[in-house]
PDB file of C-alpha atoms in Angstrom:
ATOM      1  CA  UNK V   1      -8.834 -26.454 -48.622  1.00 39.00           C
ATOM      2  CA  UNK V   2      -5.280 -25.363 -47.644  1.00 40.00           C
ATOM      3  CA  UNK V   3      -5.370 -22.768 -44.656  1.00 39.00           C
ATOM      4  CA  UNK V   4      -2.852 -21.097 -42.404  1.00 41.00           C
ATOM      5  CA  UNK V   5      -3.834 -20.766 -38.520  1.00 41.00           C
ATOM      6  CA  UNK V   6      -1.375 -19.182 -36.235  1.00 41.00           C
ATOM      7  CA  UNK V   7      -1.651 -20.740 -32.868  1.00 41.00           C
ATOM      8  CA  UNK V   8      -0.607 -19.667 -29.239  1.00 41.00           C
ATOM      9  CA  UNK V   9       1.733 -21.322 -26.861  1.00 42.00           C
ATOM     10  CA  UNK V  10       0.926 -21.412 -23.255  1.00 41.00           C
ATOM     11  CA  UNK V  11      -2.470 -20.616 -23.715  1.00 41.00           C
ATOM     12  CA  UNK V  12      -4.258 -23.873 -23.733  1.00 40.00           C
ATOM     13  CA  UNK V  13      -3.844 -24.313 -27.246  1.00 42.00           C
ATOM     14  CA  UNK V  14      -5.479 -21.246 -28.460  1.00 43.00           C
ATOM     15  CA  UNK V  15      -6.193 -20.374 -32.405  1.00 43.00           C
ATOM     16  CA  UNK V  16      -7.127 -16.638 -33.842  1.00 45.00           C
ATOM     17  CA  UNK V  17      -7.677 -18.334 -36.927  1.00 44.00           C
ATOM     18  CA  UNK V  18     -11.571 -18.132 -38.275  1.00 45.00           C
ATOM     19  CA  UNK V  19     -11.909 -21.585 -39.406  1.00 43.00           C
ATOM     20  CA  UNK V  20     -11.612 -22.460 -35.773  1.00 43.00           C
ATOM     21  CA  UNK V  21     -15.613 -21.905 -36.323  1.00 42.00           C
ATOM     22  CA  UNK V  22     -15.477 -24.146 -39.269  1.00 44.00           C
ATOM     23  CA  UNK V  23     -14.276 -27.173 -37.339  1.00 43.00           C
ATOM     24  CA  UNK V  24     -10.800 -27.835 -39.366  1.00 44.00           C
ATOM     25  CA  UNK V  25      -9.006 -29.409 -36.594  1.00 43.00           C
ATOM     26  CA  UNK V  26      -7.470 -26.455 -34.225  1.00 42.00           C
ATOM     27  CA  UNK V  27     -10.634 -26.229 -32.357  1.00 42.00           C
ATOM     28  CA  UNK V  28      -9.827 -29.148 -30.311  1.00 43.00           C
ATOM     29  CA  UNK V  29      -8.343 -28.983 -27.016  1.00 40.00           C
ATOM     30  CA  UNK V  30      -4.661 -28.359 -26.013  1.00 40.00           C
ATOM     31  CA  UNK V  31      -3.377 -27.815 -29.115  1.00 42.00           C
ATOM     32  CA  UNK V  32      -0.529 -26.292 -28.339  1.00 43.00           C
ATOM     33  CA  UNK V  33       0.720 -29.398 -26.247  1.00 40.00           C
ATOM     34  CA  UNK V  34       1.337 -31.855 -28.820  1.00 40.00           C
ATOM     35  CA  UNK V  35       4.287 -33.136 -30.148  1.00 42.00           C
ATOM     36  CA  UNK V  36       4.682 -32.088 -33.343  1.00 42.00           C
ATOM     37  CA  UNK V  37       4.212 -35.005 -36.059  1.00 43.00           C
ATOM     38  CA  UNK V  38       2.315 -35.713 -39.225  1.00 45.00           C
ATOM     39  CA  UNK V  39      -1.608 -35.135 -38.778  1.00 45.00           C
ATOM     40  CA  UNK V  40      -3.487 -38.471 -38.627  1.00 47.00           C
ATOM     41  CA  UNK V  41      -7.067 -38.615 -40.268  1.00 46.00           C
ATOM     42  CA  UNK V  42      -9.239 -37.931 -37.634  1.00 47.00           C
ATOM     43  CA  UNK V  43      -7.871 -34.342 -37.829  1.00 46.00           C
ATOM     44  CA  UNK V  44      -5.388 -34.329 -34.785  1.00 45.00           C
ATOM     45  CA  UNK V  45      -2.720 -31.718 -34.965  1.00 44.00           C
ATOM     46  CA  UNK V  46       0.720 -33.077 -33.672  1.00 43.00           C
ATOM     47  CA  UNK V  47       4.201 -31.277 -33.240  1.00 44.00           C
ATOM     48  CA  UNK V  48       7.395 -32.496 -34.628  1.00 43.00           C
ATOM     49  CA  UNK V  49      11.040 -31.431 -33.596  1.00 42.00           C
ATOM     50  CA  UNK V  50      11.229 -27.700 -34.293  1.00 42.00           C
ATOM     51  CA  UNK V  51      15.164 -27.652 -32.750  1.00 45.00           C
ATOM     52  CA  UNK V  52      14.134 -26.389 -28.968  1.00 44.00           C
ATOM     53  CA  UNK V  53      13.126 -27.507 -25.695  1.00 46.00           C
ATOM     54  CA  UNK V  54       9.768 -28.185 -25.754  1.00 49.00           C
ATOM     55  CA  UNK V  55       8.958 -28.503 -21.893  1.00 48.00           C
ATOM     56  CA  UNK V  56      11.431 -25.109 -21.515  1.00 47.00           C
ATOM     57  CA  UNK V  57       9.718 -22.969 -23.771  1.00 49.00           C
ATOM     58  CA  UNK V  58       6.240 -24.543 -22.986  1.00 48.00           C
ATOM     59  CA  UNK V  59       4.956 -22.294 -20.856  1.00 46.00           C
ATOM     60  CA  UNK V  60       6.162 -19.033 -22.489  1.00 45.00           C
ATOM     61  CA  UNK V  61       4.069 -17.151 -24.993  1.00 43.00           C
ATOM     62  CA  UNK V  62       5.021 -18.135 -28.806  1.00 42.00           C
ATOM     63  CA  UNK V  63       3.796 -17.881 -31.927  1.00 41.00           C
ATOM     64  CA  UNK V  64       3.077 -21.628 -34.266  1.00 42.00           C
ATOM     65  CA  UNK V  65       2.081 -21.219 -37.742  1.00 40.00           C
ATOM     66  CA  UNK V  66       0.108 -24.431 -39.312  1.00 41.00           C
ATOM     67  CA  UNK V  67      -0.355 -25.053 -42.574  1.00 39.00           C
ATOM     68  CA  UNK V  68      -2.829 -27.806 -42.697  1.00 41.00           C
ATOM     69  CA  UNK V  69      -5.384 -28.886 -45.014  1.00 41.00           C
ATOM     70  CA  UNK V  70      -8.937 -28.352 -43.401  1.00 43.00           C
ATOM     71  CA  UNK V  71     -11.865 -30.499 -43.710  1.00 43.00           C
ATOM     72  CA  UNK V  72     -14.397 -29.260 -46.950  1.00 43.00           C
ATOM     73  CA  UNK V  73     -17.486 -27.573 -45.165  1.00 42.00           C
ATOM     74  CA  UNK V  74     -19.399 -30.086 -47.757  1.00 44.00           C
ATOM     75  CA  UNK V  75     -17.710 -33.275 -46.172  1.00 41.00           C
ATOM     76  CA  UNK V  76     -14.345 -33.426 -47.813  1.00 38.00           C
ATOM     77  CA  UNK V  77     -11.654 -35.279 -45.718  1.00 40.00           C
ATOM     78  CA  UNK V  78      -8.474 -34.412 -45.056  1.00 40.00           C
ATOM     79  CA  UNK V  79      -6.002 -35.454 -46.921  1.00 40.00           C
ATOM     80  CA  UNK V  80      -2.095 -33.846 -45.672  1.00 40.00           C
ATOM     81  CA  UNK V  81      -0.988 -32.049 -43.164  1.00 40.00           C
ATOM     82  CA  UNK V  82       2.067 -30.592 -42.390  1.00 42.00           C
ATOM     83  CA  UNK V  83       3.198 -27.914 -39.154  1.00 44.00           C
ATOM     84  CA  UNK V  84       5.775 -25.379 -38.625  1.00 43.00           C
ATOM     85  CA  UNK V  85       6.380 -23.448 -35.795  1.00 44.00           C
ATOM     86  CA  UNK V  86       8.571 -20.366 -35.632  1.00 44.00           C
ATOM     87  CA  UNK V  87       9.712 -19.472 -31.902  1.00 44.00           C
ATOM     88  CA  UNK V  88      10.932 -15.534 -30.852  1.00 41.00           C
ATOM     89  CA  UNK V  89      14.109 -16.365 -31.424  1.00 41.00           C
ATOM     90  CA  UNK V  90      13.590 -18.869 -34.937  1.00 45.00           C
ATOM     91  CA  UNK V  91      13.197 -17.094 -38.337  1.00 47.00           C
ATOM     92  CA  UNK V  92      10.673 -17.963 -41.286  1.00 45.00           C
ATOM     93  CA  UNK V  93      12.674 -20.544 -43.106  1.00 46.00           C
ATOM     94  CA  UNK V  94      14.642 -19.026 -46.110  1.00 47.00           C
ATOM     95  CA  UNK V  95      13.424 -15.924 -45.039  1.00 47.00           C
ATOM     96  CA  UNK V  96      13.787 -12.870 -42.568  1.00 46.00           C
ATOM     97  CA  UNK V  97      11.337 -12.779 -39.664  1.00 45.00           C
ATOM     98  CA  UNK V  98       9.219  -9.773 -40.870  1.00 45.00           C
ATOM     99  CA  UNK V  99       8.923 -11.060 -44.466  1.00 43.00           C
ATOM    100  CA  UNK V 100       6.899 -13.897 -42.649  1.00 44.00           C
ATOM    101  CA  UNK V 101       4.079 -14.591 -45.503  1.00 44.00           C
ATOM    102  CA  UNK V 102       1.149 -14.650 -42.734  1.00 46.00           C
ATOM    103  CA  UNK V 103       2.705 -11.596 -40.527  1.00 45.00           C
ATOM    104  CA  UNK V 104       0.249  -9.710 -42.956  1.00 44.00           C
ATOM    105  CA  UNK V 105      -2.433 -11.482 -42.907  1.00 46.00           C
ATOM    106  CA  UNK V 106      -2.957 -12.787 -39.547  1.00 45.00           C
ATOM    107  CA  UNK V 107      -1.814  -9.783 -37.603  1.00 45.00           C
ATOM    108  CA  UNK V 108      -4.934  -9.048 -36.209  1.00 47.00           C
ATOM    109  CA  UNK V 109      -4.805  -7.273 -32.800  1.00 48.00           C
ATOM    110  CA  UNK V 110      -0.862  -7.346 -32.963  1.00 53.00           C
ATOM    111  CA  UNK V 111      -0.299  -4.517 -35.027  1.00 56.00           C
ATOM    112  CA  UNK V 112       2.689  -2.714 -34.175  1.00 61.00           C
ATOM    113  CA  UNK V 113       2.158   1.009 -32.940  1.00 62.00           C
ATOM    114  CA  UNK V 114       3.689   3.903 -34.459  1.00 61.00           C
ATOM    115  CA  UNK V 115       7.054   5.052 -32.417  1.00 62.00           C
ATOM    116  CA  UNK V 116       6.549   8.610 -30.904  1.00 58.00           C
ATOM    117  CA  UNK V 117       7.895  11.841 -32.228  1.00 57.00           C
ATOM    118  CA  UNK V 118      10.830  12.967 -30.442  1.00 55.00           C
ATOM    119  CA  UNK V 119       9.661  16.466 -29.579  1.00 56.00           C
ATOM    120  CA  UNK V 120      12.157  18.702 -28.565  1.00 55.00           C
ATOM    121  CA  UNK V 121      11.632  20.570 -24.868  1.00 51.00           C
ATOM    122  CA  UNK V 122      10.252  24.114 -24.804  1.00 52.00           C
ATOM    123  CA  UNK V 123      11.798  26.478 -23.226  1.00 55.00           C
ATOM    124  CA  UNK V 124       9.246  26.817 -20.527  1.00 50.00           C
ATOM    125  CA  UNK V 125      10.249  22.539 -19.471  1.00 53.00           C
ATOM    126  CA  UNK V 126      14.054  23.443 -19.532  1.00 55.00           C
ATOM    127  CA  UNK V 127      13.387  26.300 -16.788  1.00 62.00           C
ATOM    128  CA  UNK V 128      10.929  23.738 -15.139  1.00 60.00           C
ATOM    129  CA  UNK V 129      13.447  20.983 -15.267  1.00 71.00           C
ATOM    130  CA  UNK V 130      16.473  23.332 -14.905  1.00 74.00           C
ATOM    131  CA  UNK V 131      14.090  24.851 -11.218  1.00 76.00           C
ATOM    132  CA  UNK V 132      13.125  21.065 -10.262  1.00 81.00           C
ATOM    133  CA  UNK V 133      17.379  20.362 -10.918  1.00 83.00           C
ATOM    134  CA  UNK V 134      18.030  22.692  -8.727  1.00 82.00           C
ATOM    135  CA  UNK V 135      15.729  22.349  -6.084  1.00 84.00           C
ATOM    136  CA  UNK V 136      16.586  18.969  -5.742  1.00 85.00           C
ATOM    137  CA  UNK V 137      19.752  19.808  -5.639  1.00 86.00           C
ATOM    138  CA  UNK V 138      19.395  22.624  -2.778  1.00 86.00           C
ATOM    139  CA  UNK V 139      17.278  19.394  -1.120  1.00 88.00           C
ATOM    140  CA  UNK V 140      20.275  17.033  -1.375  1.00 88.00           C
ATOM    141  CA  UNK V 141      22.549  19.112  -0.220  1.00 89.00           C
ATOM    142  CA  UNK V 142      20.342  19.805   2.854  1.00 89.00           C
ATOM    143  CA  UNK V 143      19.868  16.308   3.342  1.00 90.00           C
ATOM    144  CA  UNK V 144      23.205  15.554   3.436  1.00 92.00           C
ATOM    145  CA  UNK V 145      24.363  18.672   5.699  1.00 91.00           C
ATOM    146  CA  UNK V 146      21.601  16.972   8.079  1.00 92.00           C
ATOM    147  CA  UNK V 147      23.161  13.489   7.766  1.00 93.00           C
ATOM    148  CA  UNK V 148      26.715  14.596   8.476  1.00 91.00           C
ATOM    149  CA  UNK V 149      25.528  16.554  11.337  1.00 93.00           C
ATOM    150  CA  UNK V 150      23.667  13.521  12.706  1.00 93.00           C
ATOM    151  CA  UNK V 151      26.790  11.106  11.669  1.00 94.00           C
ATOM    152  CA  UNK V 152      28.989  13.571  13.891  1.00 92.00           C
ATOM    153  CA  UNK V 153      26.102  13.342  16.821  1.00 92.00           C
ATOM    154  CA  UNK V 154      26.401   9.757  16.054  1.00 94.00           C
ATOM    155  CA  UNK V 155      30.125   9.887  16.450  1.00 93.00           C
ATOM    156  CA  UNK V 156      30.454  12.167  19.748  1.00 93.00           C
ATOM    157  CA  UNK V 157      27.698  10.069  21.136  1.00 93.00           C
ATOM    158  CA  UNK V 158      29.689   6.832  20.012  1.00 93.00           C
ATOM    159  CA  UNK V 159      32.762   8.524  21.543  1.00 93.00           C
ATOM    160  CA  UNK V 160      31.498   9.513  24.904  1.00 93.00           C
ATOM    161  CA  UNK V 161      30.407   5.903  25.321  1.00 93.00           C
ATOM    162  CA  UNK V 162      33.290   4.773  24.793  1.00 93.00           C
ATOM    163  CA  UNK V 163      34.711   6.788  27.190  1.00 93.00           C
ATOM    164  CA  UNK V 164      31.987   5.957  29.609  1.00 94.00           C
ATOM    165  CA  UNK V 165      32.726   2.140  28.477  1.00 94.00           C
ATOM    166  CA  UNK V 166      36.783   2.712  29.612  1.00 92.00           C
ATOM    167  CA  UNK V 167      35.371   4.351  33.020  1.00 93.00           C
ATOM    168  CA  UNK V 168      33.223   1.312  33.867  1.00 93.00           C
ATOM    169  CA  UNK V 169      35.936  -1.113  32.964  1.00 91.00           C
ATOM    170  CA  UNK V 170      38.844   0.873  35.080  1.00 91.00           C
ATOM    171  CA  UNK V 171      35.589   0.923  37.963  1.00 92.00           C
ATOM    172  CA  UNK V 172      35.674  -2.958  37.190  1.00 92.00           C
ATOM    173  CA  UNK V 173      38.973  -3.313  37.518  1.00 89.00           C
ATOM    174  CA  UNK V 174      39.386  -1.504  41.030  1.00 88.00           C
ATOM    175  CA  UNK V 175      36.578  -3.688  41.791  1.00 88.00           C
ATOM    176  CA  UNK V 176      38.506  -6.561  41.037  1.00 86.00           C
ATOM    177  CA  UNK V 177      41.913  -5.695  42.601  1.00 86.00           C
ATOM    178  CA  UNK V 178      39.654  -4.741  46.027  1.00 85.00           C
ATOM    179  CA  UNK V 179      37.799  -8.151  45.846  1.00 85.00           C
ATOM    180  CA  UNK V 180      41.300  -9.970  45.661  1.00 84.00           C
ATOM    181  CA  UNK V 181      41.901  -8.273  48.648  1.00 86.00           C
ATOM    182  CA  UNK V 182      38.624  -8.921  50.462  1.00 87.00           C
ATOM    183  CA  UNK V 183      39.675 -12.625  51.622  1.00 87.00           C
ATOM    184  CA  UNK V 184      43.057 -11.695  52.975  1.00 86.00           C
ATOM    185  CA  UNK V 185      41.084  -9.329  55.060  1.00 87.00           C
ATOM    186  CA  UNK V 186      38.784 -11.465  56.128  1.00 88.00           C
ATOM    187  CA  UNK V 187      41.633 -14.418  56.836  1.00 89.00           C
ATOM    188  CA  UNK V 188      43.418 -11.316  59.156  1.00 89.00           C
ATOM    189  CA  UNK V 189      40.011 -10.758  60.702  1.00 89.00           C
ATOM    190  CA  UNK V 190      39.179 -14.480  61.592  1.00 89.00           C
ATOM    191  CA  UNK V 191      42.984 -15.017  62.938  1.00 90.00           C
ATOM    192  CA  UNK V 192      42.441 -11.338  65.204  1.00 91.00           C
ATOM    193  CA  UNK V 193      38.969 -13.038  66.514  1.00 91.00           C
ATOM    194  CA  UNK V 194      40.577 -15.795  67.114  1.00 91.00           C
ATOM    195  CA  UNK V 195      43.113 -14.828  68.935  1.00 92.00           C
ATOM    196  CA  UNK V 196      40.592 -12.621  70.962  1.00 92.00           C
ATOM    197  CA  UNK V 197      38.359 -15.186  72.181  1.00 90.00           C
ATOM    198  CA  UNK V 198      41.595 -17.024  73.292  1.00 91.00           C
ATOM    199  CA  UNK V 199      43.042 -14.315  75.080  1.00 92.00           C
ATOM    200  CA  UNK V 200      39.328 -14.087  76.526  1.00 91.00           C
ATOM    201  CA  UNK V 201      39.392 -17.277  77.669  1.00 91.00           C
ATOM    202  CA  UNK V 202      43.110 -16.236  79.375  1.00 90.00           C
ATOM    203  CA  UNK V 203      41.084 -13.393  80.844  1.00 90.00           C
ATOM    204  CA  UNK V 204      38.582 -15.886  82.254  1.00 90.00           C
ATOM    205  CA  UNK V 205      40.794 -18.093  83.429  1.00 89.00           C
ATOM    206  CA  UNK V 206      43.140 -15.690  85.336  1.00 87.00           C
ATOM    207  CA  UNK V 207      39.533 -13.576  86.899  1.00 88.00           C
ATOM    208  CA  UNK V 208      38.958 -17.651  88.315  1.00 88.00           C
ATOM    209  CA  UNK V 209      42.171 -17.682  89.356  1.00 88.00           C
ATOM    210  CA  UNK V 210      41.522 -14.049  91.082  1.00 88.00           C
ATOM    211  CA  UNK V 211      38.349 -14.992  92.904  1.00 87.00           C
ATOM    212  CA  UNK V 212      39.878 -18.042  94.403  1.00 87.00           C
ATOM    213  CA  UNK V 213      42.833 -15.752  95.650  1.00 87.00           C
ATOM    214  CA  UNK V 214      39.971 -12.785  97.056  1.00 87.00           C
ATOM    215  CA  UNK V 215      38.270 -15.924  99.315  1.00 87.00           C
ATOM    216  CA  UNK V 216      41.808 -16.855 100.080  1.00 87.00           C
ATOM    217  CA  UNK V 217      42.584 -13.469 100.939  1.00 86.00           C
ATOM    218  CA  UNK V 218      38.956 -13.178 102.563  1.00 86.00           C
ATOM    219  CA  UNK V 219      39.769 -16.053 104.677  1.00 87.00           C
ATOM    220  CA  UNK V 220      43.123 -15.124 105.866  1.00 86.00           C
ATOM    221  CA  UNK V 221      41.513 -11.913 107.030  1.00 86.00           C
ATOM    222  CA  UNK V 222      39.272 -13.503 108.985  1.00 87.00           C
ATOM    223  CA  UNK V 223      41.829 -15.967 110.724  1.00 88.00           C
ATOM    224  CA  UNK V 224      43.713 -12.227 111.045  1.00 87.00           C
ATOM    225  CA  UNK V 225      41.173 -10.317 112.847  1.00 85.00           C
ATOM    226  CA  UNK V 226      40.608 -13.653 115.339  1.00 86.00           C
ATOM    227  CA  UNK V 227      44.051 -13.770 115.868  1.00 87.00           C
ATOM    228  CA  UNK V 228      43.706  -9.986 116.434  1.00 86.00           C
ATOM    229  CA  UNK V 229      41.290 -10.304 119.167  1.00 87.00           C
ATOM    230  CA  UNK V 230      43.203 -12.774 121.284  1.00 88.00           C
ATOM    231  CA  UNK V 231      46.375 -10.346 121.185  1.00 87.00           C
ATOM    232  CA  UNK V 232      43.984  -7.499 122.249  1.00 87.00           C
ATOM    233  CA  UNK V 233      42.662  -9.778 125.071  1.00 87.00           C
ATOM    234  CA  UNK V 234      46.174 -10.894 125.867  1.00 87.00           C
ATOM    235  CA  UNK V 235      47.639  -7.485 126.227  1.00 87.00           C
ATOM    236  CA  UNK V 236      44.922  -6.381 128.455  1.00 86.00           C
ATOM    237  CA  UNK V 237      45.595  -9.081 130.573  1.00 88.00           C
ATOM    238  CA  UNK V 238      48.791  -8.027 130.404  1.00 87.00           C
ATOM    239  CA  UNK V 239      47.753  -4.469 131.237  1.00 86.00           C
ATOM    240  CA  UNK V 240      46.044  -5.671 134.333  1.00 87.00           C
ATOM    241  CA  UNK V 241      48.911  -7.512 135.430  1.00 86.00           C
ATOM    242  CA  UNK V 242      51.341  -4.668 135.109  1.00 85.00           C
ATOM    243  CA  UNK V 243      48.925  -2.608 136.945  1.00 85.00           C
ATOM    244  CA  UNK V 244      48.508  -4.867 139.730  1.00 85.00           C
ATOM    245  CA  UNK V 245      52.645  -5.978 139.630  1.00 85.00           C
ATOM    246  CA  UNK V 246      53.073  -1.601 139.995  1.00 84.00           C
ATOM    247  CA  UNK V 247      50.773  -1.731 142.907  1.00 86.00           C
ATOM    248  CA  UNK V 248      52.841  -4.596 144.773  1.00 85.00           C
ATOM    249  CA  UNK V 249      56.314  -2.604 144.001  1.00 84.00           C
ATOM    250  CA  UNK V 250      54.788   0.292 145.430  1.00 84.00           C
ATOM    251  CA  UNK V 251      53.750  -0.784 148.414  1.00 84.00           C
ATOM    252  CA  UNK V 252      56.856  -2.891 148.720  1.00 83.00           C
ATOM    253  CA  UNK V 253      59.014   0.166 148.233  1.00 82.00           C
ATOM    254  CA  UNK V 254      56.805   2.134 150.754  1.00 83.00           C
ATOM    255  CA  UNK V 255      57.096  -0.705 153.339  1.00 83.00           C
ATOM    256  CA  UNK V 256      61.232  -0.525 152.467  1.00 80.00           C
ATOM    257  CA  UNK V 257      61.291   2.959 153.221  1.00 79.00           C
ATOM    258  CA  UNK V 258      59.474   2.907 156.329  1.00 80.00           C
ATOM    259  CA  UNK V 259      61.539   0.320 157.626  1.00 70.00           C
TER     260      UNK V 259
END
């Protein structure tokens, strides 16, 4: 009993075919996976070479007709078996794809649905679509008034930073130059401080040199005011003597005269 199954790639071997039921060899598993070659007499379905990659297209969903000669129902045994498989892109050998003897047949829930009539818009659409055109358009052109106004916020803003950017780095740079200057000042201020503490140090020594001249001086007016004294007791002793030397001329002159 000669029957044609059609058989689906990529999913586990599947078969729409009714004598699945009927036990004629597709209802065992992965049929789908086998090489294709001549079926043996247990009933095995194997592939032969149908001119693609097998492990490329194995997983995508194609279509495998097999002609194969199913075991009687009354226990009639297989005899011959033979397999072809037509792929998306493959055509029914001598002829087209559609002209596929089992396309009709074994269609089942792959019927092809009708195409739409092209209906041609009211009148009522073409003012809807003709409104929505517009409005969208009124909406685009908003949108892009606001995004040029924000792009030109975005550009003064982007502009006053880089202003702000050139003030900081001038700022920087005045910085800079007055840091370059900062250890030259400092080098003048260590030499001045320097050369006060020596010239404080010349202070000290010269107020030394001062103090030792005041207790000179102190002492020299002390030997002064001794030497003082004995000049004032010397000249009255001189005084005394005059006085009495006066007293002796006097009375020498007085004895003169009254001789």
């Amino acid at each position: 009993m000669l029957s044609l199954a059609r058989v689906d790639v990529g999913h586990e071997g599947r078969t729409d075919h009714p004598d699945r039921r009927r036990g004629c060899g597709l209802d065992r598993p992965a049929v789908g996976d086998l090489p294709l070659r001549s079926l043996s007499k247990d009933g095995l379905v194997q592939r032969k070479s149908a001119g693609y990659d097998d492990a490329a297209q194995r997983h995508r969903p194609q279509q495998e007709y097999v002609s194969m000669v199913c075991p009687d129902p009354h226990g009639a045994r297989t005899s011959d078996v033979r397999a072809w498989f037509r792929t998306r892109s493959a055509t029914w050998p001598g002829r087209s794809k559609s002209s596929s003897p089992t396309d009709s047949k074994w269609s089942g829930s792959r019927r092809r649905r009708p195409k739409p009539r092209s209906r041609r818009p009211s009148s009522v659409a073409a003012t809807w679509s003709v409104q929505s055109v517009a409005t969208a358009t009124e909406e685009l052109s908003s949108s892009v008034n606001e995004i040029s106004l924000q792009i030109s916020g975005i550009q003064t803003a982007t502009q006053e930073s880089v202003n702000a950017i050139r003030d900081i780095s001038a700022t920087i740079e005045r910085l800079s130059e007055v840091s370059s200057t900062i250890p030259a000042a400092v080098e003048e201020q260590g030499a001045a401080t320097q050369e006060i503490s020596r010239n404080v140090q010349q202070a000290a020594h010269g107020t030394q040199q001062v103090s030792s001249n005041v207790t000179d001086v102190q002492r020299g007016a002390a030997e002064t005011g001794s030497a003082s004294l004995q000049v004032l007791s010397t000249a009255k002793m001189l005084a005394t003597d005059s006085n009495r030397l006066k007293d002796e001329v006097g009375k020498f002159l007085r004895t003169v005269r009254a001789a």
